[in-house]
Amino acid sequence: DIQMTQSPSSLSASVGDRVTITCRASQSISSYLNWYQQKPGKAPKLLIYAASSLQSGVPSRFSGSGSGTDFTLTISSLQPEDFATYYCQQSYSTPRSFGQGTKLEIK
Amino acid sequence: QVQLQESGPGLVKPSQTLSLTCTVSGGSISSGGYYWSWIRQHPGKGLEWIGYIYYSGSTYYNPSLKSRVTISVDTSKNQFSLKLSSVTAADTAVYYCARGNTYYNVERGMDYWGQGTLVTVSS
């Protein structure tokens, strides 16, 4: 099974900051990496698929990069609505697996 | 607009079978290029993939749950279902259904999700 590890587990930042979240896979997953945003009491929302493709309707301040085992999600200028928990997920093989999440909080 | 909606009992007794249904609207569950997933989230914890099914009936399950899980599809009702047997308190979680998108043979993640339903296992 492929293990996904995110860092950091939590992060404090201010509106307007540039933020980067890292996800590492335990083996190469090519570009089969997705990013989700989850707000309290809500379902996850797809932000990025295939490592770097922006899901329709997602603001362009979100971007993804990486391939193989190392990936990043970057928010170029944090907005108030971006404070949430972010998950990476590999879709290279089954069982599909998620990272443990990164909680982004307001500083 | 595709919408998914989970339904089923919110309370299940230990050792019994948890049964949930996901109703898909705004699109056909029989359309190629998609798979239909179940994911759960224990209270205050991260996301756990349970498994998924293609409209053809092919299934893939998390090995950690495989002996207890069955996912099925009813194309006539545009629904897919989850059964989890022999539940314990450790199965208390919010259960989500979601659509996986592999259109044009490109893995595009799970792009539509249900709102989630809390299932509590307790006597």
Coordinates of C-alpha atoms in Angstrom, one line a residue:
Chain A
D1 CA 0.0 0.0 0.0
I2 CA 1.1 3.6 -0.7
Q3 CA 1.5 5.8 2.3
M4 CA 0.9 9.6 1.9
T5 CA 2.6 12.0 4.3
Q6 CA 1.7 15.7 4.5
S7 CA 3.7 18.4 6.1
P8 CA 3.1 20.4 8.1
S9 CA 0.2 19.0 10.0
S10 CA -0.9 22.5 10.9
L11 CA 0.0 25.9 9.7
S12 CA -0.8 29.4 10.9
A13 CA -0.8 32.2 8.3
S14 CA -2.3 35.6 7.5
V15 CA -4.5 36.8 4.8
G16 CA -2.3 37.7 1.8
D17 CA 0.4 35.2 2.7
R18 CA 1.8 32.7 0.2
V19 CA 1.5 29.2 1.6
T20 CA 2.9 25.8 0.6
I21 CA 1.8 22.4 1.7
T22 CA 3.9 19.3 0.9
C23 CA 2.8 15.8 0.3
R24 CA 5.2 12.8 0.0
A25 CA 4.3 9.4 -1.3
S26 CA 6.0 6.2 -0.1
Q27 CA 6.7 5.2 -3.7
S28 CA 6.5 6.8 -7.0
I29 CA 2.9 7.7 -8.1
S30 CA 3.8 9.6 -11.3
S31 CA 1.4 12.5 -11.4
Y32 CA -1.6 10.6 -9.9
L33 CA -2.0 13.1 -7.0
N34 CA -5.1 15.1 -6.1
W35 CA -5.7 17.9 -3.5
Y36 CA -8.9 18.5 -1.6
Q37 CA -10.1 21.3 0.7
Q38 CA -12.4 20.5 3.5
K39 CA -14.2 23.0 5.7
P40 CA -15.8 22.0 9.1
G41 CA -19.0 20.1 8.7
K42 CA -18.6 20.0 4.9
A43 CA -17.6 17.4 2.3
P44 CA -14.1 17.7 0.7
K45 CA -13.9 19.7 -2.4
L46 CA -11.5 18.8 -5.3
L47 CA -9.0 21.6 -6.0
I48 CA -6.2 20.0 -8.1
Y49 CA -6.1 16.7 -10.0
A50 CA -3.2 15.0 -11.8
A51 CA -0.8 16.9 -9.6
S52 CA -1.1 20.3 -11.3
S53 CA -4.5 20.6 -13.1
L54 CA -6.9 23.1 -11.6
Q55 CA -10.4 21.8 -11.2
S56 CA -13.0 23.9 -12.9
G57 CA -14.3 26.7 -10.8
V58 CA -11.3 26.7 -8.4
P59 CA -9.5 30.1 -8.1
S60 CA -6.2 30.4 -9.8
R61 CA -4.4 31.3 -6.6
F62 CA -4.4 27.6 -6.0
S63 CA -1.7 25.6 -7.8
G64 CA -0.1 22.2 -7.6
S65 CA 3.2 20.8 -8.7
G66 CA 5.4 17.7 -8.4
S67 CA 5.7 14.2 -9.7
G68 CA 7.1 10.9 -8.6
T69 CA 7.0 11.1 -4.8
D70 CA 7.1 14.8 -3.9
F71 CA 4.2 17.2 -4.4
T72 CA 3.2 20.7 -3.3
L73 CA 0.0 22.7 -3.1
T74 CA 0.6 26.4 -3.1
I75 CA -1.9 29.2 -2.3
S76 CA -0.4 32.4 -3.8
S77 CA -2.3 34.9 -1.6
L78 CA -4.4 33.5 1.2
Q79 CA -8.0 34.7 1.3
P80 CA -10.3 34.4 4.4
E81 CA -12.3 31.6 2.8
D82 CA -9.1 29.5 2.4
F83 CA -8.7 28.6 6.0
A84 CA -9.6 24.9 6.0
T85 CA -8.0 21.5 6.1
Y86 CA -6.2 20.3 3.0
Y87 CA -5.7 16.6 2.0
C88 CA -3.6 15.0 -0.7
Q89 CA -4.7 11.7 -2.2
Q90 CA -3.0 9.3 -4.5
S91 CA -5.0 7.8 -7.4
Y92 CA -2.1 5.7 -8.8
S93 CA -3.2 2.4 -7.2
T94 CA -5.7 0.8 -4.9
P95 CA -6.2 1.1 -2.0
R96 CA -6.5 4.8 -2.7
S97 CA -4.9 6.7 0.2
F98 CA -5.1 10.2 1.7
G99 CA -2.5 12.2 3.6
Q100 CA -3.3 12.9 7.2
G101 CA -4.4 16.5 6.4
T102 CA -2.9 20.0 6.9
K103 CA -5.0 22.4 9.0
L104 CA -4.5 25.9 7.8
E105 CA -5.4 28.4 10.5
I106 CA -5.6 32.2 10.8
K107 CA -2.6 33.8 12.5
Chain B
Q1 CA -25.3 19.7 -12.2
V2 CA -24.4 16.3 -10.7
Q3 CA -25.5 15.8 -7.1
L4 CA -25.0 12.9 -4.8
Q5 CA -27.0 12.2 -1.7
E6 CA -26.4 9.6 1.0
S7 CA -29.3 8.0 2.9
G8 CA -29.6 5.3 5.5
P9 CA -29.9 4.8 9.3
G10 CA -27.9 7.1 11.5
L11 CA -27.7 4.5 14.3
V12 CA -26.6 0.9 13.9
K13 CA -26.2 -1.6 16.7
P14 CA -22.9 -3.4 17.2
S15 CA -22.5 -6.6 15.2
Q16 CA -25.2 -5.5 12.7
T17 CA -24.7 -4.4 9.1
L18 CA -24.4 -0.8 8.2
S19 CA -26.3 0.0 4.9
L20 CA -26.1 3.2 3.0
T21 CA -27.3 4.3 -0.4
C22 CA -26.1 7.1 -2.6
T23 CA -28.5 8.5 -5.1
V24 CA -27.0 10.3 -8.1
S25 CA -28.9 13.0 -9.9
G26 CA -28.1 15.3 -12.8
G27 CA -26.2 12.5 -14.5
S28 CA -26.3 8.8 -15.3
I29 CA -24.5 6.3 -13.1
S30 CA -24.0 4.2 -16.2
S31 CA -22.0 6.8 -18.0
G32 CA -18.5 5.6 -18.9
G33 CA -15.5 7.4 -17.5
Y34 CA -16.6 7.5 -13.9
Y35 CA -16.4 5.3 -10.8
W36 CA -18.5 5.6 -7.6
S37 CA -16.8 5.7 -4.3
W38 CA -17.3 5.5 -0.6
I39 CA -15.1 7.4 1.9
R40 CA -15.4 7.8 5.6
Q41 CA -14.1 10.2 8.2
H42 CA -13.9 9.3 11.9
P43 CA -14.9 12.1 14.2
G44 CA -12.1 14.7 14.2
K45 CA -9.9 12.6 12.0
G46 CA -8.8 12.3 8.4
L47 CA -10.3 10.7 5.3
E48 CA -10.3 6.9 4.8
W49 CA -11.1 5.4 1.4
I50 CA -13.5 2.4 1.6
G51 CA -13.8 1.4 -2.0
Y52 CA -15.4 2.1 -5.3
I53 CA -17.4 0.5 -8.1
Y54 CA -17.7 1.0 -11.8
Y55 CA -21.2 0.9 -13.4
S56 CA -20.2 -2.5 -14.9
G57 CA -20.0 -3.8 -11.4
S58 CA -16.3 -4.1 -11.0
T59 CA -15.3 -3.3 -7.4
Y60 CA -12.2 -2.3 -5.5
Y61 CA -12.0 -2.3 -1.7
N62 CA -9.7 -1.2 1.0
P63 CA -8.0 -4.4 2.2
S64 CA -8.4 -3.2 5.8
L65 CA -12.2 -3.5 5.4
K66 CA -12.4 -5.9 2.5
S67 CA -13.8 -8.8 4.5
R68 CA -16.7 -6.7 5.7
V69 CA -17.5 -4.4 2.8
T70 CA -19.8 -4.8 -0.2
I71 CA -20.4 -2.0 -2.7
S72 CA -23.1 -2.5 -5.3
V73 CA -24.8 -0.5 -8.1
D74 CA -28.4 -0.3 -9.2
T75 CA -28.4 1.4 -12.6
S76 CA -32.2 1.4 -12.8
K77 CA -32.4 3.6 -9.8
N78 CA -29.2 5.6 -10.4
Q79 CA -27.9 4.5 -7.0
F80 CA -25.0 2.7 -5.5
S81 CA -24.8 1.3 -2.1
L82 CA -22.5 0.4 0.8
K83 CA -22.9 -2.5 3.2
L84 CA -20.4 -2.9 6.1
S85 CA -21.0 -6.0 8.2
S86 CA -20.2 -6.8 11.8
V87 CA -19.8 -3.1 12.8
T88 CA -18.3 -1.9 16.0
A89 CA -17.9 1.5 17.7
A90 CA -14.8 1.9 15.5
D91 CA -17.0 2.2 12.5
T92 CA -18.7 5.3 13.8
A93 CA -17.9 8.0 11.2
V94 CA -19.3 10.3 8.6
Y95 CA -19.7 8.4 5.4
Y96 CA -19.4 10.1 2.1
C97 CA -20.2 9.0 -1.4
A98 CA -18.3 10.6 -4.3
R99 CA -17.9 10.4 -8.0
G100 CA -14.4 9.6 -9.4
N101 CA -13.7 11.0 -12.8
T102 CA -11.5 9.2 -15.3
Y103 CA -12.9 10.8 -18.4
Y104 CA -10.8 10.4 -21.5
N105 CA -8.8 7.9 -19.5
V106 CA -7.3 10.7 -17.3
E107 CA -7.6 10.3 -13.6
R108 CA -9.3 13.5 -12.5
G109 CA -9.9 12.9 -8.8
M110 CA -13.3 12.7 -7.0
D111 CA -15.1 15.7 -8.3
Y112 CA -18.6 15.4 -6.8
W113 CA -19.3 14.5 -3.2
G114 CA -22.4 13.9 -1.2
Q115 CA -22.9 16.0 1.9
G116 CA -22.0 13.1 4.2
T117 CA -24.0 11.2 6.7
L118 CA -23.0 10.4 10.3
V119 CA -23.4 6.8 11.3
T120 CA -23.1 6.0 15.0
V121 CA -22.6 2.4 16.1
S122 CA -24.1 2.0 19.6
S123 CA -26.4 -0.3 21.4

